[in-house]
Coordinates of C-alpha atoms in Angstrom, one line a residue:
M1 CA 7.1 -15.5 14.8
E2 CA 10.8 -14.9 12.6
I3 CA 8.8 -14.4 9.5
L4 CA 6.2 -12.3 11.6
I5 CA 9.0 -10.5 12.8
N6 CA 10.9 -10.2 9.6
A7 CA 7.9 -9.1 7.8
V8 CA 7.2 -6.2 10.7
T9 CA 10.7 -4.8 10.1
L10 CA 10.2 -4.6 6.6
G11 CA 7.0 -2.9 6.7
S12 CA 8.1 -0.6 9.4
L13 CA 11.3 0.2 6.5
Y14 CA 8.6 0.8 4.1
L15 CA 6.8 3.2 6.2
L16 CA 9.4 5.6 7.0
F17 CA 10.0 5.6 3.4
A18 CA 6.6 6.2 2.3
L19 CA 4.9 8.1 4.8
G20 CA 6.5 11.7 4.1
M21 CA 5.8 10.8 0.0
S22 CA 1.8 9.8 0.9
V23 CA 1.5 13.2 3.3
A24 CA 2.9 15.1 0.6
W25 CA 0.7 13.5 -2.4
G26 CA -2.4 14.1 -0.2
T27 CA -1.5 17.3 1.1
I28 CA 0.0 19.4 -1.5
G29 CA -0.5 17.4 -4.7
I30 CA 3.5 16.4 -5.4
L31 CA 3.9 12.9 -6.0
N32 CA 8.0 12.8 -6.3
F33 CA 9.5 10.1 -8.0
A34 CA 12.6 11.0 -7.2
H35 CA 11.9 10.3 -3.8
G36 CA 13.7 6.8 -4.3
S37 CA 16.8 8.7 -5.3
T38 CA 16.9 10.7 -2.5
F39 CA 16.6 7.7 0.1
M40 CA 19.4 5.9 -1.7
F41 CA 21.7 9.1 -2.3
S42 CA 21.5 10.2 1.5
A43 CA 23.1 6.7 2.4
M44 CA 25.6 6.8 -0.1
V45 CA 26.7 10.4 1.4
A46 CA 26.6 8.8 5.0
Y47 CA 28.8 5.9 3.6
Y48 CA 31.5 8.1 2.0
T49 CA 31.2 10.1 5.5
V50 CA 32.3 7.3 7.9
Q51 CA 34.9 6.3 5.6
M52 CA 36.6 9.2 6.3
V53 CA 35.4 9.8 9.9
A54 CA 33.9 6.9 12.5
L55 CA 30.4 8.0 13.4
P56 CA 27.9 5.9 15.6
M57 CA 24.4 5.0 14.3
W58 CA 22.3 7.8 16.0
A59 CA 25.2 10.3 13.6
M60 CA 24.5 8.5 10.9
I61 CA 20.6 9.0 10.8
L62 CA 20.9 12.4 11.7
L63 CA 23.3 12.9 8.6
G64 CA 21.1 10.8 6.5
A65 CA 18.2 13.0 7.3
A66 CA 19.7 16.2 6.9
V67 CA 20.8 14.8 3.1
G68 CA 17.6 13.8 2.3
M69 CA 15.9 17.2 3.4
V70 CA 18.4 19.4 2.0
L71 CA 17.7 17.4 -1.7
S72 CA 13.8 17.4 -1.4
V73 CA 14.0 20.9 -0.5
L74 CA 16.0 21.4 -3.6
T75 CA 13.9 19.7 -5.4
Q76 CA 10.9 21.2 -4.6
A77 CA 12.6 24.8 -4.8
L78 CA 14.5 24.1 -8.1
I79 CA 11.9 22.2 -10.2
F80 CA 8.3 21.3 -8.5
N81 CA 7.8 25.3 -8.0
F82 CA 9.0 26.3 -11.2
I83 CA 6.7 24.0 -13.0
L84 CA 4.1 25.6 -11.0
R85 CA 4.7 28.8 -11.6
R86 CA 4.5 28.2 -15.1
N87 CA 1.3 26.3 -14.7
P88 CA -0.2 27.1 -11.4
D89 CA -3.0 24.7 -12.1
L90 CA -2.1 21.3 -10.3
L91 CA -4.2 19.0 -11.9
K92 CA -2.7 20.3 -15.5
A93 CA 1.2 20.4 -14.2
E94 CA 0.3 17.2 -12.6
M95 CA 2.3 14.8 -15.3
Q96 CA 5.0 17.6 -15.4
I97 CA 5.4 17.1 -12.0
V98 CA 5.8 13.4 -12.5
V99 CA 8.2 14.1 -15.4
G100 CA 10.4 16.4 -13.2
G101 CA 10.7 14.2 -10.7
I102 CA 11.9 11.0 -12.7
G103 CA 14.7 13.6 -14.2
A104 CA 16.0 15.0 -10.5
A105 CA 16.2 10.6 -9.9
S106 CA 18.0 10.0 -12.7
V107 CA 20.4 12.5 -12.1
L108 CA 20.8 11.2 -8.6
L109 CA 21.1 7.6 -10.0
A110 CA 23.5 8.7 -12.6
I111 CA 26.0 10.3 -9.9
A112 CA 25.4 7.5 -7.7
Q113 CA 26.3 5.1 -10.3
H114 CA 29.6 7.0 -11.6
Y115 CA 30.9 7.3 -7.4
T116 CA 29.9 3.6 -6.6
K117 CA 30.3 1.7 -9.8
S118 CA 27.1 0.3 -9.2
V119 CA 28.7 -1.5 -6.3
P120 CA 27.0 -2.0 -3.3
F121 CA 28.4 -0.3 0.1
G122 CA 27.3 -0.5 3.8
F123 CA 28.4 1.2 6.8
S124 CA 31.2 -1.3 7.8
A125 CA 33.4 1.8 8.9
S126 CA 30.9 2.6 11.4
T127 CA 31.4 2.3 15.5
F128 CA 27.8 0.8 15.7
K129 CA 27.7 -3.0 16.0
T130 CA 24.9 -5.3 15.4
T131 CA 23.8 -7.5 18.1
T132 CA 21.3 -10.1 18.4
Y133 CA 18.9 -10.5 21.3
Q134 CA 17.0 -14.1 22.0
L135 CA 13.8 -14.3 23.0
G136 CA 12.8 -17.8 23.7
A137 CA 13.0 -19.2 20.0
I138 CA 12.8 -15.5 18.8
H139 CA 15.9 -13.7 17.5
I140 CA 15.8 -10.1 17.0
S141 CA 18.6 -7.5 16.5
N142 CA 19.1 -4.1 17.8
V143 CA 18.7 -2.9 14.2
Q144 CA 15.5 -4.3 14.1
L145 CA 14.4 -2.7 17.3
V146 CA 15.9 1.0 16.6
I147 CA 13.8 0.5 13.0
L148 CA 10.5 -0.5 14.9
V149 CA 10.7 2.2 17.4
A150 CA 12.0 4.7 14.9
A151 CA 9.1 3.5 12.8
F152 CA 5.9 3.7 14.6
G153 CA 7.5 6.4 17.0
L154 CA 7.5 8.7 13.6
A155 CA 4.3 7.7 12.4
G156 CA 2.3 8.2 15.6
L157 CA 4.3 11.9 15.8
A158 CA 3.0 12.6 12.3
A159 CA -0.4 11.3 12.6
W160 CA -1.0 14.1 15.9
W161 CA 0.9 16.5 14.0
L162 CA -1.5 16.7 11.1
K163 CA -4.6 16.2 13.7
S164 CA -3.8 18.3 16.4
A165 CA -0.9 20.8 15.5
R166 CA -2.0 24.1 13.8
A167 CA 0.4 23.8 11.0
G168 CA -0.7 20.5 10.6
L169 CA -4.3 21.2 10.3
A170 CA -3.3 24.1 7.7
L171 CA -1.6 21.2 5.8
R172 CA -5.0 19.5 5.7
A173 CA -6.5 22.1 4.3
I174 CA -4.7 22.6 1.5
G175 CA -5.3 19.2 0.7
V176 CA -9.0 19.7 0.7
N177 CA -9.4 23.0 -1.0
P178 CA -6.4 25.1 -1.7
E179 CA -8.0 27.9 -2.6
V180 CA -10.3 28.4 0.5
A181 CA -7.1 27.7 2.7
S182 CA -4.8 30.4 0.6
L183 CA -7.7 32.9 1.4
M184 CA -7.7 31.9 5.0
G185 CA -4.0 33.2 5.1
V186 CA -2.2 29.5 4.6
D187 CA 0.8 30.1 2.6
R188 CA 0.8 26.8 0.4
G189 CA 4.8 27.6 -0.9
R190 CA 6.0 27.8 2.3
M191 CA 3.8 24.5 3.5
A192 CA 5.1 22.8 0.5
L193 CA 9.1 23.3 1.5
G194 CA 8.0 22.2 5.0
T195 CA 6.5 18.8 4.0
M196 CA 8.7 18.1 1.2
A197 CA 11.5 18.9 4.1
A198 CA 10.1 16.5 6.5
A199 CA 9.6 14.0 3.7
G200 CA 12.8 14.1 2.7
A201 CA 14.2 13.7 6.2
L202 CA 12.4 10.3 6.8
A203 CA 13.5 8.8 3.2
G204 CA 17.1 9.8 4.3
T205 CA 16.5 7.8 7.8
A206 CA 14.7 4.9 5.9
G207 CA 18.1 4.8 3.6
I208 CA 20.4 4.7 7.0
L209 CA 18.3 2.2 8.6
L210 CA 17.8 0.1 5.4
T211 CA 21.5 -0.2 4.9
Y212 CA 22.2 -1.1 8.6
Y213 CA 19.8 -3.8 8.2
L214 CA 20.8 -5.4 4.9
G215 CA 24.7 -4.7 5.7
S216 CA 24.8 -3.0 2.2
I217 CA 22.3 -1.5 -0.7
A218 CA 23.2 -0.7 -4.1
A219 CA 22.6 2.8 -6.1
E220 CA 19.4 1.0 -7.6
T221 CA 17.9 0.3 -4.1
G222 CA 15.6 3.1 -4.0
D223 CA 13.8 2.4 -7.6
S224 CA 12.4 -1.3 -6.3
F225 CA 11.8 0.8 -2.8
L226 CA 10.0 3.4 -4.8
I227 CA 8.0 0.8 -6.3
S228 CA 7.1 -1.1 -2.9
A229 CA 6.3 2.4 -1.4
F230 CA 3.7 3.3 -4.3
A231 CA 2.2 0.1 -3.4
A232 CA 2.0 0.6 0.0
I233 CA 0.1 3.9 -0.4
I234 CA -2.1 2.9 -3.1
L235 CA -3.1 0.1 -0.6
G236 CA -3.6 2.1 2.5
G237 CA -5.0 5.2 0.9
I238 CA -3.1 8.6 -0.4
G239 CA -2.9 10.9 2.6
S240 CA -3.7 8.8 5.4
V241 CA -1.1 7.8 8.1
I242 CA -2.8 5.3 9.3
G243 CA -3.3 3.6 5.3
V244 CA 0.4 4.1 5.1
V245 CA 0.9 1.7 8.3
V246 CA -1.7 -0.9 7.2
G247 CA -0.6 -0.9 3.9
S248 CA 3.3 -1.0 4.3
M249 CA 2.5 -4.3 6.7
I250 CA 0.1 -6.0 4.5
L251 CA 2.4 -5.5 1.6
A252 CA 5.7 -6.6 3.7
L253 CA 4.0 -9.6 5.0
A254 CA 2.9 -10.5 1.6
E255 CA 6.3 -10.2 0.1
T256 CA 7.8 -12.2 2.7
L257 CA 5.6 -14.7 2.6
V258 CA 6.1 -15.3 -1.0
V259 CA 9.8 -15.2 -0.3
T260 CA 10.1 -17.6 2.2
Q261 CA 7.6 -19.9 0.6
L262 CA 8.1 -19.3 -3.2
S263 CA 10.9 -17.2 -4.7
G264 CA 12.0 -13.5 -4.4
T265 CA 11.4 -13.4 -7.9
W266 CA 7.7 -13.0 -7.1
A267 CA 7.7 -9.8 -5.1
S268 CA 7.4 -7.3 -7.2
A269 CA 4.1 -9.1 -8.8
V270 CA 2.7 -9.1 -5.7
A271 CA 3.1 -5.5 -4.9
F272 CA 1.4 -4.6 -8.5
G273 CA -1.1 -7.6 -8.0
L274 CA -2.1 -6.4 -4.6
I275 CA -2.5 -2.4 -6.3
F276 CA -4.4 -4.0 -8.9
V277 CA -7.0 -5.8 -6.4
V278 CA -7.4 -2.7 -4.6
L279 CA -7.9 -0.2 -7.0
L280 CA -10.3 -3.1 -8.7
F281 CA -12.7 -3.0 -5.3
L282 CA -11.5 0.4 -3.1
P283 CA -10.8 2.9 -5.8
R284 CA -9.3 5.4 -3.2
G285 CA -7.7 2.2 -1.0
I286 CA -8.4 1.2 2.5
F287 CA -8.7 4.4 4.6
G288 CA -8.8 6.7 1.5
R289 CA -11.0 9.7 1.6
K290 CA -13.7 10.5 -0.7
E291 CA -13.3 13.2 -3.1
V292 CA -15.6 16.3 -3.2
R293 CA -15.9 18.4 -6.0
R294 CA -17.1 22.3 -5.9
T295 CA -19.0 24.2 -8.5

């Protein structure tokens, strides 16, 4: 049970991180490789802030979400929109968007490494204190409870919004056929900014909660999390909320079992192994939608 709880907690962190990235990729067609650095940079800004002013956890989460939102919107407005203006065909611009995201990630990583000297940082100055509860033979902390509630609550909200809200339906329409959606009055540029803002806020929230959970993270933590999130998205299916939930949990459970039974050095191998197996038998992922091409 302890292993299962730890696996679900890790899966919830993967879910928070990968949810926005998956929705953006599956709807507006943006694969943002700066997502990992946004996640890390949000936690770093919160770390330097809490050194000056002691803040509770809820304030740290709001700060991290705000920083992540601003970074993602700036990445979309200054890099991805510039690329799309020069090359309106999304399929042809896809590789340029990937390279642009890697470039933005490199800048954020270099800044973080410069100021932190690649030394791990945490929120020991925060007013929040970790408490562990015992339920029979099971131990669970208040940080884990916050992570679980935040991850599944936000995933449920995202699923409802995409399925029922007018703006969510418009975003899904862009993912199916952007040309027809544009003719129906959907503003792709505005929806793209909103999607990237939400994705950045989720990444920032995940960065704050991971730092509380582990005690500290390093400037390079975002890169390793990006690999795991990419694996979870491929497993579940691009753009599917339930797919990200299932993919994150499967990946986290597999990695936790490997770490506890074998060695932590095999964790990345498991992620790439799962990607290979899923792409071999289910090219679109477990819940991936079929692609429709119209002439």
